[in-house]
Amino acid sequence: MTAAIFRGKRRRAAAAVGAVAFGLVALSACDKPTPLATVTVGSTTVTTEAACFDEGKKLDQGALNKCMADKSVKTVKVQPGDKVRVGVDPKMADKGWLVAVNAQQQTNQLKQTYTSLNGEQLFVNRMEQRFEKDVILSVITEDGVWNVKLELDKG
């Protein structure tokens, strides 16, 4: 009778070791998640992963342009007078980051984790002197780009 108990314990121990080993193999196959960028307008918050991210490797201009052109992103509605608040992971802030709208730089390089922008101004197309109905807001570091679509909601 005691032999059966010991065999059962050994099987459970072997199964537990096997499960742990399988879990470690499965975890090693996963990519490390990218840092997140967050955009808040009023009570709506959108968090997004990077469109492109290669930690520690500087993106060249071609890759940067391609990443900013990614339009398969989450959308936030902005009404006239709204503030657009942009937050980044502390690791991104330490390296420095900036905000661009439709590939036009909106801020100088920032080192804090948060900035606030005048929402209405983000829709002004200075070159064509008109308002856009939607724009792509990009958070840019030297090694990544995070995009969120802003839609002008006139109420």
CSV table of N, CA and C in Angstrom, one decimal:
chain,number,residue,atom,x,y,z
A,1,MET,N,0.8,-1.2,0.0
A,1,MET,CA,0.0,0.0,0.0
A,1,MET,C,0.9,1.3,0.0
A,2,THR,N,2.0,1.3,0.8
A,2,THR,CA,2.8,2.5,0.8
A,2,THR,C,3.5,2.6,-0.5
A,3,ALA,N,3.8,1.6,-1.2
A,3,ALA,CA,4.5,1.7,-2.5
A,3,ALA,C,3.6,2.5,-3.5
A,4,ALA,N,2.3,2.2,-3.4
A,4,ALA,CA,1.4,3.0,-4.3
A,4,ALA,C,1.4,4.4,-4.0
A,5,ILE,N,1.5,4.8,-2.7
A,5,ILE,CA,1.4,6.2,-2.3
A,5,ILE,C,2.7,6.9,-2.8
A,6,PHE,N,3.9,6.2,-2.6
A,6,PHE,CA,5.1,6.8,-3.1
A,6,PHE,C,5.1,7.0,-4.6
A,7,ARG,N,4.6,6.0,-5.4
A,7,ARG,CA,4.5,6.1,-6.8
A,7,ARG,C,3.6,7.3,-7.2
A,8,GLY,N,2.6,7.5,-6.5
A,8,GLY,CA,1.6,8.6,-6.8
A,8,GLY,C,2.3,9.9,-6.6
A,9,LYS,N,3.0,10.0,-5.5
A,9,LYS,CA,3.7,11.3,-5.2
A,9,LYS,C,4.8,11.6,-6.3
A,10,ARG,N,5.5,10.5,-6.7
A,10,ARG,CA,6.5,10.7,-7.7
A,10,ARG,C,5.9,11.2,-9.0
A,11,ARG,N,4.8,10.6,-9.4
A,11,ARG,CA,4.1,11.0,-10.6
A,11,ARG,C,3.7,12.4,-10.6
A,12,ARG,N,3.1,12.8,-9.4
A,12,ARG,CA,2.7,14.2,-9.3
A,12,ARG,C,3.9,15.1,-9.3
A,13,ALA,N,5.0,14.8,-8.7
A,13,ALA,CA,6.2,15.6,-8.7
A,13,ALA,C,6.7,15.7,-10.1
A,14,ALA,N,6.8,14.6,-10.8
A,14,ALA,CA,7.2,14.6,-12.2
A,14,ALA,C,6.3,15.4,-13.1
A,15,ALA,N,5.0,15.3,-12.9
A,15,ALA,CA,4.1,16.1,-13.7
A,15,ALA,C,4.3,17.6,-13.4
A,16,ALA,N,4.5,17.9,-12.1
A,16,ALA,CA,4.7,19.3,-11.7
A,16,ALA,C,6.0,19.9,-12.4
A,17,VAL,N,7.1,19.1,-12.3
A,17,VAL,CA,8.3,19.5,-13.0
A,17,VAL,C,8.1,19.7,-14.5
A,18,GLY,N,7.4,18.7,-15.1
A,18,GLY,CA,7.1,18.8,-16.5
A,18,GLY,C,6.3,20.1,-16.9
A,19,ALA,N,5.4,20.4,-16.0
A,19,ALA,CA,4.5,21.6,-16.3
A,19,ALA,C,5.4,22.9,-16.2
A,20,VAL,N,6.2,22.9,-15.2
A,20,VAL,CA,7.1,24.1,-15.0
A,20,VAL,C,8.0,24.2,-16.2
A,21,ALA,N,8.6,23.1,-16.6
A,21,ALA,CA,9.6,23.2,-17.8
A,21,ALA,C,8.8,23.6,-19.0
A,22,PHE,N,7.6,23.1,-19.2
A,22,PHE,CA,6.8,23.5,-20.4
A,22,PHE,C,6.5,25.0,-20.3
A,23,GLY,N,6.1,25.5,-19.1
A,23,GLY,CA,5.8,26.9,-18.9
A,23,GLY,C,7.0,27.8,-19.3
A,24,LEU,N,8.2,27.4,-18.8
A,24,LEU,CA,9.4,28.1,-19.1
A,24,LEU,C,9.7,28.2,-20.6
A,25,VAL,N,9.5,27.0,-21.3
A,25,VAL,CA,9.8,27.0,-22.7
A,25,VAL,C,8.8,27.9,-23.4
A,26,ALA,N,7.5,27.8,-23.0
A,26,ALA,CA,6.5,28.7,-23.6
A,26,ALA,C,6.8,30.1,-23.4
A,27,LEU,N,7.2,30.5,-22.2
A,27,LEU,CA,7.5,31.9,-21.9
A,27,LEU,C,8.7,32.4,-22.7
A,28,SER,N,9.7,31.5,-22.9
A,28,SER,CA,10.9,32.0,-23.7
A,28,SER,C,10.6,32.2,-25.1
A,29,ALA,N,9.5,31.6,-25.6
A,29,ALA,CA,9.1,31.8,-27.0
A,29,ALA,C,8.4,33.1,-27.2
A,30,CYS,N,7.9,33.7,-26.1
A,30,CYS,CA,7.1,35.0,-26.2
A,30,CYS,C,8.0,36.2,-26.4
A,31,ASP,N,7.6,37.2,-27.2
A,31,ASP,CA,8.3,38.4,-27.3
A,31,ASP,C,8.0,39.3,-26.0
A,32,LYS,N,9.0,40.0,-25.7
A,32,LYS,CA,8.9,41.0,-24.6
A,32,LYS,C,7.9,42.1,-25.0
A,33,PRO,N,6.9,42.4,-24.2
A,33,PRO,CA,6.0,43.4,-24.7
A,33,PRO,C,6.6,44.8,-24.8
A,34,THR,N,6.1,45.6,-25.7
A,34,THR,CA,6.7,46.9,-25.9
A,34,THR,C,6.2,47.8,-24.8
A,35,PRO,N,6.9,48.9,-24.5
A,35,PRO,CA,6.4,49.9,-23.6
A,35,PRO,C,5.1,50.5,-24.2
A,36,LEU,N,4.3,51.1,-23.4
A,36,LEU,CA,3.0,51.6,-23.8
A,36,LEU,C,2.9,53.1,-23.9
A,37,ALA,N,2.2,53.7,-24.8
A,37,ALA,CA,1.9,55.1,-24.8
A,37,ALA,C,0.4,55.2,-24.5
A,38,THR,N,0.0,56.3,-23.8
A,38,THR,CA,-1.4,56.5,-23.5
A,38,THR,C,-1.9,57.9,-23.9
A,39,VAL,N,-3.1,57.9,-24.5
A,39,VAL,CA,-3.6,59.2,-25.0
A,39,VAL,C,-5.0,59.3,-24.3
A,40,THR,N,-5.2,60.5,-23.6
A,40,THR,CA,-6.5,60.7,-22.9
A,40,THR,C,-7.1,62.0,-23.3
A,41,VAL,N,-8.4,61.9,-23.7
A,41,VAL,CA,-9.1,63.1,-24.0
A,41,VAL,C,-10.4,63.0,-23.2
A,42,GLY,N,-10.6,64.0,-22.4
A,42,GLY,CA,-11.8,64.0,-21.5
A,42,GLY,C,-11.7,62.7,-20.6
A,43,SER,N,-12.7,61.9,-20.6
A,43,SER,CA,-12.8,60.7,-19.8
A,43,SER,C,-12.4,59.5,-20.6
A,44,THR,N,-12.0,59.7,-21.9
A,44,THR,CA,-11.6,58.5,-22.8
A,44,THR,C,-10.1,58.4,-22.8
A,45,THR,N,-9.7,57.2,-22.5
A,45,THR,CA,-8.2,56.8,-22.5
A,45,THR,C,-8.0,55.7,-23.4
A,46,VAL,N,-7.0,55.8,-24.3
A,46,VAL,CA,-6.5,54.7,-25.2
A,46,VAL,C,-5.1,54.5,-24.9
A,47,THR,N,-4.8,53.2,-24.7
A,47,THR,CA,-3.4,52.8,-24.5
A,47,THR,C,-3.0,51.9,-25.7
A,48,THR,N,-1.8,52.2,-26.2
A,48,THR,CA,-1.4,51.5,-27.5
A,48,THR,C,0.0,51.0,-27.3
A,49,GLU,N,0.3,49.9,-28.0
A,49,GLU,CA,1.6,49.3,-28.1
A,49,GLU,C,2.3,50.0,-29.4
A,50,ALA,N,3.5,49.8,-29.5
A,50,ALA,CA,4.3,50.4,-30.6
A,50,ALA,C,3.9,49.8,-32.0
A,51,ALA,N,3.8,50.7,-32.9
A,51,ALA,CA,3.6,50.3,-34.3
A,51,ALA,C,5.0,49.7,-34.8
A,52,CYS,N,6.1,50.3,-34.3
A,52,CYS,CA,7.4,49.8,-34.6
A,52,CYS,C,8.2,50.0,-33.3
A,53,PHE,N,9.0,49.0,-32.9
A,53,PHE,CA,9.8,49.1,-31.7
A,53,PHE,C,11.0,48.1,-31.9
A,54,ASP,N,12.2,48.7,-31.8
A,54,ASP,CA,13.4,47.8,-31.8
A,54,ASP,C,14.3,48.4,-30.7
A,55,GLU,N,14.1,47.9,-29.5
A,55,GLU,CA,14.7,48.5,-28.3
A,55,GLU,C,16.2,48.6,-28.5
A,56,GLY,N,16.7,49.9,-28.3
A,56,GLY,CA,18.1,50.2,-28.3
A,56,GLY,C,18.7,50.4,-29.7
A,57,LYS,N,17.9,50.2,-30.7
A,57,LYS,CA,18.4,50.4,-32.1
A,57,LYS,C,17.6,51.6,-32.7
A,58,LYS,N,18.4,52.5,-33.2
A,58,LYS,CA,17.8,53.7,-33.8
A,58,LYS,C,17.1,53.4,-35.1
A,59,LEU,N,15.8,53.9,-35.2
A,59,LEU,CA,15.1,53.7,-36.5
A,59,LEU,C,15.6,54.7,-37.5
A,60,ASP,N,15.8,54.2,-38.7
A,60,ASP,CA,16.3,55.1,-39.8
A,60,ASP,C,15.0,55.9,-40.3
A,61,GLN,N,15.3,56.9,-41.2
A,61,GLN,CA,14.2,57.7,-41.6
A,61,GLN,C,13.1,56.9,-42.4
A,62,GLY,N,13.5,55.9,-43.2
A,62,GLY,CA,12.6,55.1,-43.9
A,62,GLY,C,11.6,54.3,-43.0
A,63,ALA,N,12.2,53.7,-42.0
A,63,ALA,CA,11.4,53.0,-41.0
A,63,ALA,C,10.5,53.9,-40.2
A,64,LEU,N,11.0,55.0,-39.9
A,64,LEU,CA,10.3,56.0,-39.1
A,64,LEU,C,9.0,56.4,-39.9
A,65,ASN,N,9.2,56.8,-41.2
A,65,ASN,CA,8.1,57.2,-42.1
A,65,ASN,C,7.1,56.0,-42.2
A,66,LYS,N,7.6,54.8,-42.4
A,66,LYS,CA,6.7,53.7,-42.5
A,66,LYS,C,5.8,53.5,-41.3
A,67,CYS,N,6.5,53.6,-40.1
A,67,CYS,CA,5.8,53.4,-38.8
A,67,CYS,C,4.7,54.5,-38.6
A,68,MET,N,5.0,55.7,-38.9
A,68,MET,CA,4.1,56.8,-38.7
A,68,MET,C,2.9,56.7,-39.7
A,69,ALA,N,3.1,56.0,-40.8
A,69,ALA,CA,2.0,55.8,-41.8
A,69,ALA,C,1.0,54.7,-41.4
A,70,ASP,N,1.3,53.9,-40.4
A,70,ASP,CA,0.4,52.9,-39.9
A,70,ASP,C,-0.9,53.5,-39.4
A,71,LYS,N,-2.0,53.2,-40.1
A,71,LYS,CA,-3.3,53.8,-39.8
A,71,LYS,C,-4.2,52.8,-39.2
A,72,SER,N,-3.8,51.6,-38.9
A,72,SER,CA,-4.6,50.5,-38.2
A,72,SER,C,-4.4,50.7,-36.7
A,73,VAL,N,-5.0,51.8,-36.2
A,73,VAL,CA,-4.8,52.2,-34.8
A,73,VAL,C,-6.1,52.5,-34.1
A,74,LYS,N,-6.0,52.6,-32.8
A,74,LYS,CA,-7.2,53.0,-32.0
A,74,LYS,C,-7.5,54.5,-32.2
A,75,THR,N,-8.8,54.8,-32.0
A,75,THR,CA,-9.3,56.1,-32.3
A,75,THR,C,-9.8,56.8,-31.0
A,76,VAL,N,-9.6,58.1,-30.9
A,76,VAL,CA,-10.2,58.9,-29.8
A,76,VAL,C,-10.8,60.1,-30.5
A,77,LYS,N,-12.0,60.5,-30.0
A,77,LYS,CA,-12.7,61.7,-30.5
A,77,LYS,C,-12.3,62.9,-29.7
A,78,VAL,N,-12.1,64.0,-30.4
A,78,VAL,CA,-11.7,65.2,-29.7
A,78,VAL,C,-12.7,66.3,-30.1
A,79,GLN,N,-13.2,67.0,-29.1
A,79,GLN,CA,-14.1,68.1,-29.3
A,79,GLN,C,-13.3,69.4,-29.2
A,80,PRO,N,-13.8,70.5,-29.9
A,80,PRO,CA,-13.1,71.8,-29.7
A,80,PRO,C,-13.0,72.2,-28.2
A,81,GLY,N,-11.8,72.6,-27.9
A,81,GLY,CA,-11.6,73.0,-26.5
A,81,GLY,C,-11.0,71.9,-25.6
A,82,ASP,N,-11.0,70.6,-26.1
A,82,ASP,CA,-10.5,69.5,-25.3
A,82,ASP,C,-9.0,69.6,-25.3
A,83,LYS,N,-8.4,69.1,-24.2
A,83,LYS,CA,-7.0,68.9,-24.0
A,83,LYS,C,-6.7,67.5,-24.4
A,84,VAL,N,-5.6,67.2,-25.1
A,84,VAL,CA,-5.1,65.9,-25.4
A,84,VAL,C,-3.9,65.6,-24.5
A,85,ARG,N,-4.1,64.7,-23.7
A,85,ARG,CA,-3.0,64.3,-22.7
A,85,ARG,C,-2.3,63.1,-23.2
A,86,VAL,N,-1.0,63.1,-23.3
A,86,VAL,CA,-0.2,62.0,-23.8
A,86,VAL,C,0.8,61.6,-22.7
A,87,GLY,N,0.8,60.3,-22.4
A,87,GLY,CA,1.7,59.8,-21.4
A,87,GLY,C,2.5,58.6,-21.9
A,88,VAL,N,3.7,58.5,-21.4
A,88,VAL,CA,4.6,57.4,-21.9
A,88,VAL,C,5.2,56.6,-20.7
A,89,ASP,N,5.7,55.5,-21.0
A,89,ASP,CA,6.4,54.6,-20.0
A,89,ASP,C,7.6,55.4,-19.5
A,90,PRO,N,8.0,55.3,-18.2
A,90,PRO,CA,9.2,56.0,-17.7
A,90,PRO,C,10.4,55.7,-18.5
A,91,LYS,N,10.6,54.4,-19.0
A,91,LYS,CA,11.8,54.1,-19.8
A,91,LYS,C,11.8,55.0,-21.1
A,92,MET,N,10.7,55.2,-21.7
A,92,MET,CA,10.6,56.1,-22.9
A,92,MET,C,11.0,57.5,-22.5
A,93,ALA,N,10.5,58.0,-21.4
A,93,ALA,CA,10.7,59.3,-21.0
A,93,ALA,C,12.2,59.5,-20.7
A,94,ASP,N,12.9,58.6,-20.1
A,94,ASP,CA,14.3,58.7,-19.8
A,94,ASP,C,15.1,58.9,-21.1
A,95,LYS,N,14.7,58.2,-22.1
A,95,LYS,CA,15.4,58.3,-23.4
A,95,LYS,C,15.1,59.6,-24.2
A,96,GLY,N,13.9,60.1,-23.9
A,96,GLY,CA,13.4,61.3,-24.6
A,96,GLY,C,12.4,60.9,-25.7
A,97,TRP,N,11.4,61.7,-25.9
A,97,TRP,CA,10.3,61.4,-26.8
A,97,TRP,C,9.7,62.7,-27.3
A,98,LEU,N,9.0,62.6,-28.4
A,98,LEU,CA,8.3,63.8,-28.9
A,98,LEU,C,7.0,63.4,-29.5
A,99,VAL,N,6.1,64.4,-29.8
A,99,VAL,CA,4.8,64.1,-30.4
A,99,VAL,C,4.8,64.8,-31.8
A,100,ALA,N,4.3,64.0,-32.7
A,100,ALA,CA,4.1,64.5,-34.1
A,100,ALA,C,2.6,64.2,-34.5
A,101,VAL,N,2.1,65.1,-35.3
A,101,VAL,CA,0.8,64.9,-35.9
A,101,VAL,C,0.9,64.9,-37.4
A,102,ASN,N,0.4,63.8,-38.0
A,102,ASN,CA,0.6,63.6,-39.5
A,102,ASN,C,2.0,63.9,-39.9
A,103,ALA,N,2.9,63.4,-39.1
A,103,ALA,CA,4.4,63.5,-39.4
A,103,ALA,C,5.0,64.9,-39.2
A,104,GLN,N,4.2,65.8,-38.6
A,104,GLN,CA,4.7,67.2,-38.3
A,104,GLN,C,4.9,67.3,-36.8
A,105,GLN,N,6.2,67.6,-36.4
A,105,GLN,CA,6.6,67.6,-35.0
A,105,GLN,C,5.8,68.7,-34.3
A,106,GLN,N,5.2,68.3,-33.1
A,106,GLN,CA,4.4,69.2,-32.3
A,106,GLN,C,5.1,69.7,-31.1
A,107,THR,N,6.0,68.9,-30.6
A,107,THR,CA,6.7,69.3,-29.3
A,107,THR,C,8.2,69.1,-29.5
A,108,ASN,N,9.0,69.8,-28.7
A,108,ASN,CA,10.4,69.5,-28.6
A,108,ASN,C,10.6,68.2,-27.9
A,109,GLN,N,11.8,67.7,-27.8
A,109,GLN,CA,12.0,66.4,-27.1
A,109,GLN,C,11.7,66.6,-25.6
A,110,LEU,N,10.9,65.7,-25.1
A,110,LEU,CA,10.4,65.7,-23.7
A,110,LEU,C,11.1,64.6,-22.9
A,111,LYS,N,11.3,64.9,-21.6
A,111,LYS,CA,12.0,63.9,-20.7
A,111,LYS,C,11.0,63.5,-19.6
A,112,GLN,N,9.8,64.1,-19.5
A,112,GLN,CA,8.9,63.8,-18.5
A,112,GLN,C,7.9,62.7,-19.1
A,113,THR,N,7.1,62.1,-18.2
A,113,THR,CA,6.3,61.0,-18.7
A,113,THR,C,4.9,61.5,-19.2
A,114,TYR,N,4.7,62.8,-19.3
A,114,TYR,CA,3.4,63.3,-19.6
A,114,TYR,C,3.5,64.6,-20.2
A,115,THR,N,2.6,64.9,-21.2
A,115,THR,CA,2.4,66.2,-21.7
A,115,THR,C,1.0,66.5,-22.1
A,116,SER,N,0.6,67.7,-22.1
A,116,SER,CA,-0.8,68.1,-22.5
A,116,SER,C,-0.8,69.0,-23.7
A,117,LEU,N,-1.6,68.8,-24.6
A,117,LEU,CA,-1.7,69.6,-25.9
A,117,LEU,C,-3.1,70.1,-26.1
A,118,ASN,N,-3.1,71.3,-26.8
A,118,ASN,CA,-4.4,71.9,-27.2
A,118,ASN,C,-5.0,71.0,-28.3
A,119,GLY,N,-6.0,70.3,-28.1
A,119,GLY,CA,-6.6,69.4,-29.0
A,119,GLY,C,-7.0,70.0,-30.3
A,120,GLU,N,-7.6,71.2,-30.3
A,120,GLU,CA,-8.1,71.8,-31.5
A,120,GLU,C,-6.9,72.2,-32.5
A,121,GLN,N,-5.8,72.6,-31.9
A,121,GLN,CA,-4.6,73.0,-32.7
A,121,GLN,C,-4.0,71.8,-33.4
A,122,LEU,N,-4.2,70.6,-32.9
A,122,LEU,CA,-3.7,69.4,-33.6
A,122,LEU,C,-4.3,69.1,-34.9
A,123,PHE,N,-5.5,69.7,-35.2
A,123,PHE,CA,-6.2,69.4,-36.4
A,123,PHE,C,-5.9,70.5,-37.5
A,124,VAL,N,-5.1,71.5,-37.1
A,124,VAL,CA,-4.8,72.6,-38.1
A,124,VAL,C,-3.7,72.1,-39.0
A,125,ASN,N,-4.1,72.1,-40.3
A,125,ASN,CA,-3.1,71.8,-41.4
A,125,ASN,C,-2.5,73.2,-41.8
A,126,ARG,N,-1.3,73.5,-41.3
A,126,ARG,CA,-0.7,74.8,-41.6
A,126,ARG,C,-0.4,75.0,-43.0
A,127,MET,N,0.0,73.9,-43.7
A,127,MET,CA,0.4,74.0,-45.1
A,127,MET,C,-0.8,74.4,-46.0
A,128,GLU,N,-1.9,73.8,-45.7
A,128,GLU,CA,-3.1,74.0,-46.5
A,128,GLU,C,-4.1,75.0,-45.9
A,129,GLN,N,-3.7,75.4,-44.7
A,129,GLN,CA,-4.5,76.4,-43.9
A,129,GLN,C,-6.0,76.0,-43.8
A,130,ARG,N,-6.2,74.8,-43.3
A,130,ARG,CA,-7.5,74.3,-43.0
A,130,ARG,C,-7.5,73.3,-41.9
A,131,PHE,N,-8.7,72.9,-41.4
A,131,PHE,CA,-8.8,71.9,-40.3
A,131,PHE,C,-9.0,70.5,-41.0
A,132,GLU,N,-8.3,69.6,-40.4
A,132,GLU,CA,-8.4,68.2,-40.8
A,132,GLU,C,-9.5,67.5,-40.0
A,133,LYS,N,-10.2,66.6,-40.5
A,133,LYS,CA,-11.3,65.9,-39.7
A,133,LYS,C,-10.7,64.8,-38.9
A,134,ASP,N,-9.6,64.3,-39.3
A,134,ASP,CA,-8.8,63.3,-38.4
A,134,ASP,C,-7.4,63.4,-38.7
A,135,VAL,N,-6.6,63.0,-37.7
A,135,VAL,CA,-5.1,63.1,-37.8
A,135,VAL,C,-4.5,61.9,-37.0
A,136,ILE,N,-3.3,61.5,-37.3
A,136,ILE,CA,-2.6,60.5,-36.6
A,136,ILE,C,-1.6,61.1,-35.7
A,137,LEU,N,-1.8,60.9,-34.4
A,137,LEU,CA,-0.8,61.4,-33.4
A,137,LEU,C,0.2,60.3,-33.2
A,138,SER,N,1.4,60.7,-33.3
A,138,SER,CA,2.5,59.7,-33.1
A,138,SER,C,3.4,60.1,-32.0
A,139,VAL,N,3.7,59.2,-31.1
A,139,VAL,CA,4.7,59.4,-30.0
A,139,VAL,C,6.0,58.7,-30.6
A,140,ILE,N,7.0,59.5,-30.6
A,140,ILE,CA,8.3,59.0,-31.3
A,140,ILE,C,9.4,59.0,-30.3
A,141,THR,N,10.1,57.9,-30.2
A,141,THR,CA,11.4,57.8,-29.6
A,141,THR,C,12.4,57.4,-30.7
A,142,GLU,N,13.7,57.4,-30.3
A,142,GLU,CA,14.7,57.0,-31.3
A,142,GLU,C,14.5,55.5,-31.8
A,143,ASP,N,13.9,54.7,-30.9
A,143,ASP,CA,13.8,53.3,-31.3
A,143,ASP,C,12.3,52.8,-31.4
A,144,GLY,N,11.4,53.7,-31.5
A,144,GLY,CA,10.0,53.3,-31.6
A,144,GLY,C,9.0,54.4,-32.0
A,145,VAL,N,7.8,53.9,-32.5
A,145,VAL,CA,6.7,54.8,-32.8
A,145,VAL,C,5.4,54.2,-32.3
A,146,TRP,N,4.6,55.0,-31.7
A,146,TRP,CA,3.3,54.7,-31.2
A,146,TRP,C,2.3,55.6,-31.8
A,147,ASN,N,1.2,55.1,-32.4
A,147,ASN,CA,0.2,55.9,-33.1
A,147,ASN,C,-1.2,55.8,-32.5
A,148,VAL,N,-1.9,56.9,-32.5
A,148,VAL,CA,-3.3,56.9,-32.2
A,148,VAL,C,-4.0,57.9,-33.1
A,149,LYS,N,-5.2,57.5,-33.6
A,149,LYS,CA,-6.0,58.4,-34.5
A,149,LYS,C,-6.8,59.3,-33.7
A,150,LEU,N,-6.8,60.6,-34.0
A,150,LEU,CA,-7.7,61.6,-33.3
A,150,LEU,C,-8.7,62.0,-34.4
A,151,GLU,N,-10.0,61.9,-34.0
A,151,GLU,CA,-11.1,62.4,-34.9
A,151,GLU,C,-11.7,63.7,-34.3
A,152,LEU,N,-11.9,64.7,-35.1
A,152,LEU,CA,-12.5,65.9,-34.7
A,152,LEU,C,-14.0,65.7,-34.6
A,153,ASP,N,-14.6,65.9,-33.4
A,153,ASP,CA,-16.0,65.7,-33.1
A,153,ASP,C,-16.6,67.1,-32.8
A,154,LYS,N,-17.3,67.7,-33.7
A,154,LYS,CA,-17.8,69.0,-33.5
A,154,LYS,C,-19.1,69.0,-32.7
A,155,GLY,N,-19.4,67.8,-32.1
A,155,GLY,CA,-20.6,67.8,-31.2
A,155,GLY,C,-21.9,67.5,-31.8
